[in-house]
Coordinates of C-alpha atoms in Angstrom, one line a residue:
M1 CA 150.1 45.4 -128.4
V2 CA 146.8 44.0 -126.9
V3 CA 145.2 47.5 -127.2
M4 CA 146.3 47.8 -130.8
R5 CA 144.8 44.4 -131.7
S6 CA 141.5 45.4 -130.0
V7 CA 141.4 48.7 -131.8
A8 CA 142.2 47.0 -135.2
R9 CA 139.4 44.5 -134.6
G10 CA 137.0 47.3 -133.7
V11 CA 137.8 49.3 -136.8
A12 CA 137.4 46.2 -139.0
R13 CA 134.0 45.4 -137.5
F14 CA 132.9 49.0 -138.0
A15 CA 134.0 49.0 -141.6
L16 CA 132.1 45.8 -142.3
L17 CA 129.0 47.1 -140.5
M18 CA 129.0 50.3 -142.6
L19 CA 129.4 48.2 -145.8
A20 CA 126.6 45.9 -144.9
V21 CA 124.2 48.7 -143.8
S22 CA 124.8 50.8 -146.9
F23 CA 124.4 47.8 -149.3
L24 CA 121.2 46.5 -147.6
T25 CA 119.7 50.0 -147.6
F26 CA 120.4 50.4 -151.3
L27 CA 119.0 47.0 -152.0
L28 CA 115.8 47.7 -150.0
V29 CA 115.2 51.1 -151.7
G30 CA 115.9 49.6 -155.1
S31 CA 113.3 46.9 -154.4
S32 CA 110.7 49.4 -153.4
P33 CA 107.8 50.1 -155.8
I34 CA 108.2 53.8 -155.2
D35 CA 109.2 55.8 -158.3
P36 CA 111.7 58.5 -157.0
V37 CA 110.9 60.8 -160.0
Q38 CA 107.2 60.7 -159.4
A39 CA 107.5 60.9 -155.7
N40 CA 109.7 63.9 -155.7
V41 CA 108.2 66.0 -158.4
G42 CA 104.6 65.3 -157.4
Q43 CA 101.8 63.4 -159.2
A44 CA 100.3 66.5 -160.9
A45 CA 103.7 67.7 -162.3
Y46 CA 104.6 64.1 -163.3
A47 CA 101.4 63.7 -165.3
T48 CA 102.0 66.8 -167.3
M49 CA 105.7 66.2 -167.8
S50 CA 107.0 65.1 -171.2
P51 CA 108.6 61.7 -171.6
D52 CA 111.9 63.3 -172.5
R53 CA 111.9 65.3 -169.2
R54 CA 111.0 62.2 -167.3
E55 CA 114.0 60.4 -168.8
Q56 CA 116.3 63.3 -168.0
L57 CA 115.2 63.2 -164.3
A58 CA 115.5 59.5 -164.1
E59 CA 119.0 59.6 -165.6
R60 CA 120.0 62.4 -163.2
W61 CA 118.7 60.5 -160.2
D62 CA 119.9 57.1 -161.4
A63 CA 116.3 55.8 -161.2
D64 CA 116.8 53.3 -164.0
T65 CA 120.3 52.2 -163.1
P66 CA 120.7 48.7 -161.6
V67 CA 121.0 48.7 -157.8
V68 CA 124.5 47.1 -157.7
E69 CA 125.9 49.5 -160.3
R70 CA 124.3 52.4 -158.4
Y71 CA 125.8 51.2 -155.1
L72 CA 129.3 50.7 -156.5
S73 CA 129.2 54.2 -158.0
W74 CA 128.0 55.6 -154.6
L75 CA 130.6 53.6 -152.7
G76 CA 133.4 55.1 -154.8
D77 CA 132.3 58.6 -154.0
A78 CA 131.6 57.7 -150.3
V79 CA 135.1 56.6 -149.8
Q80 CA 136.1 60.2 -150.7
G81 CA 133.6 61.7 -148.3
D82 CA 130.8 62.4 -150.8
L83 CA 127.6 60.6 -149.8
G84 CA 125.7 62.1 -152.7
E85 CA 122.8 64.6 -152.9
S86 CA 119.4 64.3 -151.3
L87 CA 116.7 64.1 -153.9
R88 CA 114.1 65.3 -151.4
F89 CA 116.0 68.2 -149.9
N90 CA 118.2 69.1 -152.9
E91 CA 121.2 69.4 -150.6
P92 CA 124.3 67.3 -149.9
V93 CA 123.4 64.3 -147.8
V94 CA 126.2 65.2 -145.3
E95 CA 124.6 68.6 -144.6
V96 CA 121.1 67.2 -144.3
V97 CA 122.2 64.4 -141.9
G98 CA 124.3 66.9 -139.9
E99 CA 121.5 69.4 -139.5
R100 CA 118.9 66.7 -138.5
F101 CA 121.3 64.9 -136.2
A102 CA 121.9 68.2 -134.4
S103 CA 118.2 68.4 -133.7
S104 CA 117.9 64.8 -132.6
A105 CA 121.0 64.6 -130.5
L106 CA 119.6 66.4 -127.5
L107 CA 116.3 64.5 -127.7
L108 CA 118.0 61.1 -127.9
A109 CA 120.5 61.9 -125.1
A110 CA 117.8 63.2 -122.8
S111 CA 115.6 60.2 -123.4
W112 CA 118.5 57.8 -122.9
V113 CA 119.5 59.3 -119.6
I114 CA 116.0 59.5 -118.2
A115 CA 115.3 55.9 -119.1
G116 CA 118.5 54.7 -117.5
A117 CA 118.3 56.8 -114.3
V118 CA 114.6 56.3 -113.6
G119 CA 114.6 52.6 -114.6
L120 CA 117.6 52.0 -112.2
V121 CA 115.9 53.7 -109.3
L122 CA 112.5 52.0 -109.8
G123 CA 114.2 48.6 -110.3
I124 CA 116.2 48.8 -107.1
A125 CA 113.2 50.1 -105.1
S126 CA 110.9 47.3 -106.5
G127 CA 113.5 44.5 -105.9
A128 CA 114.4 45.8 -102.4
L129 CA 110.7 45.9 -101.4
R130 CA 109.7 42.7 -103.1
D131 CA 105.9 41.9 -103.1
S132 CA 105.0 45.2 -101.6
W133 CA 102.5 47.6 -103.1
L134 CA 105.4 49.6 -104.6
D135 CA 106.7 46.4 -106.3
R136 CA 103.3 45.5 -107.7
L137 CA 102.8 49.1 -108.9
V138 CA 106.2 49.2 -110.7
R139 CA 105.7 45.8 -112.3
G140 CA 102.3 46.7 -113.5
Y141 CA 103.6 49.9 -115.0
C142 CA 106.5 48.1 -116.7
Y143 CA 104.3 45.3 -118.2
V144 CA 101.7 47.8 -119.5
L145 CA 104.2 50.1 -121.1
S146 CA 106.3 47.2 -122.6
A147 CA 103.2 46.1 -124.5
T148 CA 102.2 49.6 -125.6
P149 CA 103.2 51.0 -129.0
T150 CA 105.4 54.1 -128.7
F151 CA 103.4 56.1 -131.3
W152 CA 100.2 55.5 -129.3
L153 CA 101.8 56.8 -126.2
A154 CA 103.0 59.8 -128.1
L155 CA 99.5 60.5 -129.5
I156 CA 97.9 60.2 -126.0
A157 CA 100.6 62.5 -124.4
L158 CA 100.1 65.0 -127.2
M159 CA 96.3 65.1 -126.8
V160 CA 96.4 65.2 -122.9
F161 CA 99.3 67.5 -122.1
A162 CA 99.4 69.7 -125.2
V163 CA 95.8 69.9 -126.4
Y164 CA 93.7 69.6 -123.3
L165 CA 96.0 70.9 -120.6
G166 CA 98.1 73.1 -122.7
W167 CA 101.2 72.5 -120.7
F168 CA 103.4 71.9 -123.7
P169 CA 103.5 73.0 -127.3
L170 CA 101.8 70.9 -130.0
G171 CA 105.1 70.0 -131.6
F172 CA 108.1 71.2 -133.6
S173 CA 111.5 72.0 -132.0
V174 CA 110.8 75.8 -132.1
P175 CA 107.7 78.0 -132.1
I176 CA 105.9 78.1 -135.5
G177 CA 107.0 81.1 -137.5
S178 CA 110.3 81.6 -135.6
T179 CA 113.1 83.1 -137.6
G180 CA 116.7 83.5 -136.5
A181 CA 118.2 82.2 -133.3
V182 CA 115.9 80.5 -130.8
P183 CA 116.8 80.5 -127.0
L184 CA 118.0 77.2 -125.6
A185 CA 115.3 77.3 -123.0
T186 CA 112.6 77.4 -125.7
R187 CA 114.1 74.5 -127.5
L188 CA 114.2 72.5 -124.3
Y189 CA 110.6 73.4 -123.6
H190 CA 109.6 71.9 -127.0
M191 CA 111.7 68.8 -126.3
V192 CA 110.4 67.9 -122.9
L193 CA 107.3 66.0 -123.9
P194 CA 108.9 64.0 -126.8
A195 CA 111.8 63.1 -124.6
L196 CA 109.6 61.8 -121.8
V197 CA 107.5 59.7 -124.2
L198 CA 110.6 58.3 -125.9
S199 CA 112.1 57.3 -122.5
L200 CA 109.0 55.4 -121.2
T201 CA 109.5 52.0 -122.8
G202 CA 113.2 52.1 -122.0
I203 CA 112.4 52.8 -118.3
A204 CA 110.3 49.6 -118.2
N205 CA 113.1 47.4 -119.6
V206 CA 115.8 48.7 -117.2
A207 CA 113.4 48.6 -114.2
L208 CA 112.4 45.0 -114.7
H209 CA 116.0 43.8 -115.3
T210 CA 117.3 45.7 -112.3
R211 CA 114.5 44.3 -110.1
E212 CA 115.5 40.8 -110.8
K213 CA 119.2 41.5 -110.2
T214 CA 118.3 43.3 -107.0
I215 CA 116.5 40.2 -105.7
D216 CA 119.5 38.1 -106.6
V217 CA 121.9 40.4 -104.8
L218 CA 119.8 40.7 -101.7
G219 CA 119.7 36.9 -101.5
S220 CA 123.5 36.5 -101.7
D221 CA 125.8 35.3 -98.9
Y222 CA 127.6 38.6 -98.3
V223 CA 124.2 40.4 -98.0
R224 CA 123.0 37.8 -95.4
F225 CA 126.3 38.4 -93.5
A226 CA 125.7 42.2 -93.6
R227 CA 122.2 41.6 -92.2
S228 CA 123.6 39.5 -89.4
R229 CA 125.9 42.4 -88.5
G230 CA 122.8 44.6 -88.1
E231 CA 123.0 46.7 -91.3
G232 CA 119.8 48.1 -92.6
L233 CA 118.3 47.6 -96.0
G234 CA 119.3 51.0 -97.3
S235 CA 122.9 50.6 -96.2
I236 CA 123.1 47.1 -97.7
V237 CA 121.7 48.3 -101.1
F238 CA 123.9 51.4 -101.4
R239 CA 127.1 50.1 -99.8
H240 CA 127.2 46.5 -101.0
G241 CA 124.7 46.0 -103.8
L242 CA 124.8 49.2 -105.9
R243 CA 128.0 48.3 -107.8
N244 CA 126.6 44.9 -108.8
L245 CA 123.3 46.6 -109.8
V246 CA 124.7 49.4 -111.9
F247 CA 126.7 47.0 -114.1
P248 CA 123.8 45.0 -115.5
A249 CA 121.7 48.2 -115.8
L250 CA 124.5 49.9 -117.7
T251 CA 124.9 46.9 -120.0
L252 CA 121.2 46.9 -120.8
Q253 CA 121.1 50.7 -121.2
F254 CA 123.8 50.8 -123.8
S255 CA 122.2 47.9 -125.7
Q256 CA 119.0 50.0 -125.8
V257 CA 120.6 52.7 -127.9
S258 CA 119.1 51.1 -131.0
E259 CA 115.6 51.0 -129.4
I260 CA 115.8 54.7 -128.5
V261 CA 116.9 55.6 -132.1
G262 CA 114.2 53.4 -133.6
G263 CA 111.5 54.8 -131.3
S264 CA 112.5 58.4 -132.2
I265 CA 111.3 57.8 -135.8
L266 CA 107.7 57.4 -134.6
V267 CA 107.9 60.0 -131.8
E268 CA 109.3 62.6 -134.2
Q269 CA 106.6 62.0 -136.7
V270 CA 103.8 62.5 -134.0
F271 CA 105.4 65.6 -132.6
S272 CA 106.6 66.9 -136.0
Y273 CA 110.1 67.1 -134.5
P274 CA 112.6 67.9 -137.3
G275 CA 115.2 65.2 -136.6
L276 CA 116.7 62.2 -138.2
G277 CA 113.6 60.1 -137.6
Q278 CA 111.4 62.5 -139.6
A279 CA 114.0 62.8 -142.3
A280 CA 114.1 59.0 -142.6
V281 CA 110.4 58.8 -143.1
T282 CA 110.6 61.6 -145.7
A283 CA 113.4 59.8 -147.5
G284 CA 111.7 56.5 -147.5
L285 CA 108.4 57.8 -148.9
G286 CA 110.3 59.7 -151.6
G287 CA 112.7 56.8 -152.6
D288 CA 115.6 59.0 -151.6
A289 CA 118.3 56.3 -151.5
P290 CA 121.3 58.6 -150.8
L291 CA 119.7 60.3 -147.9
L292 CA 118.2 57.1 -146.5
V293 CA 121.7 55.5 -146.7
G294 CA 123.3 58.5 -145.0
I295 CA 120.7 58.3 -142.1
A296 CA 121.2 54.5 -141.8
L297 CA 124.9 54.9 -141.6
A298 CA 124.6 57.7 -138.9
T299 CA 122.3 55.6 -136.7
A300 CA 124.4 52.4 -137.2
A301 CA 127.5 54.4 -136.2
L302 CA 125.7 55.7 -133.1
V303 CA 124.6 52.2 -132.0
F304 CA 128.1 50.9 -132.7
L305 CA 129.6 53.7 -130.6
G306 CA 127.2 52.9 -127.7
N307 CA 128.3 49.2 -127.7
A308 CA 132.0 50.2 -127.9
I309 CA 131.6 52.5 -124.9
A310 CA 129.8 49.8 -123.0
N311 CA 132.7 47.4 -123.6
L312 CA 135.2 50.0 -122.3
L313 CA 133.1 50.6 -119.2
Y314 CA 132.7 46.9 -118.4
G315 CA 136.3 46.7 -117.3
A316 CA 136.0 49.9 -115.2
V317 CA 132.9 48.7 -113.4
D318 CA 134.0 45.1 -113.0
P319 CA 137.8 44.6 -113.2
R320 CA 137.4 40.8 -113.4
L321 CA 135.6 41.2 -116.8
G322 CA 138.3 43.5 -118.0
S323 CA 141.0 40.9 -117.3
R324 CA 138.8 38.2 -119.0
V325 CA 138.5 40.4 -122.2
R326 CA 142.2 40.9 -122.3
E327 CA 142.8 37.2 -122.0
E328 CA 140.4 36.5 -124.9
V329 CA 142.3 39.1 -127.0
R330 CA 145.6 37.4 -126.4

C-alpha cells in the first residue's frame, strides 16, 4: 500500500512537470520575436515569396495562431502520442528527438560517470590529506573550473588537443563524409574530448562537497576510536568512512543531471556534435516550437528519472533514511 501511494505521487508529479514544461516552452517560443516562416524558408526566399504563399505557410505552421490555442491543440495530439512535426527538419518530432537522444545518450552517460568517479576520488584524497599540497592543488583546480564557462573550456580543448596536437578529431560524432555504419570505436574516439570537457565542472562540484564531508567524517568519534586502535588512514577511510562519503556524493551527482544536460548544449555546439543540445539550438533559432517542446520534455524526463533513482538509492545506501521516507508516506 505504501509503495502504491509513493508510485501514484511520483506519477502525478511527473504529469504535472510535463504539463508545466510544455506550456512554458510554448509560451516562451510564442513570445519570441522570431518569425518561424522567415526563419525556416530563409530571408532570400521569404523576400521573393508572394503574400498568399506566406499566409499558407503561416497557416500550416500555426504561426498566427494564439499561443494558448496552439498549445491546447498540441496537447490533444500529444496525449495520443503525436508530438507534431518539426518545422526545421520536416520530420515527426518523436523521430528527431529519438535520433538526437541516441547520439547524446552515450556522451551524457560518460560525462556523468567521469564527473562522479573522479570527483569522489579527488574529494576523498583532498579531505584525507587536508592542508597538504594535494589538497591545495585540488581546491585550486575546483575553484578555477567552477568559475570557468563550459563553452570556453570546450574552445580551448578544441584548439589545443584537436588543432595543435591533433590527438582528437575537430568535431562531429563520425568522420566527415562517412556513409553507412560507423564502428563503435570510431564513435567513442569522436566522443572522448567532448565527454571530458563536459565532465570537468561536475568534477569540481563533487570534489569540493566530498572534501568537506571527508573532513567531517575523519573528525567523528568512531574515527578517533579507530585511530586509537592503531588503524591507518587508508583503512579508516575505506572501511569506516567510504559508505558515509558515497551517500552525499551520490546525492549531489544525481542532482547534477540537469547541469550535465544543460552543459551539453554548449559543448555540442562547439564540437558540432549532433545531439539534443545542437537540435535545441537549431529549434530555438528557427522558432520550431514542436521540436523545442519535444526536447524540453525529453530532458525534463531525464532529470526527473535521475532524481527518482536517487530517491530509490537513498534507502539502499542509508537504511535509516529509507525508514524515514516510509514514515512520511504513511
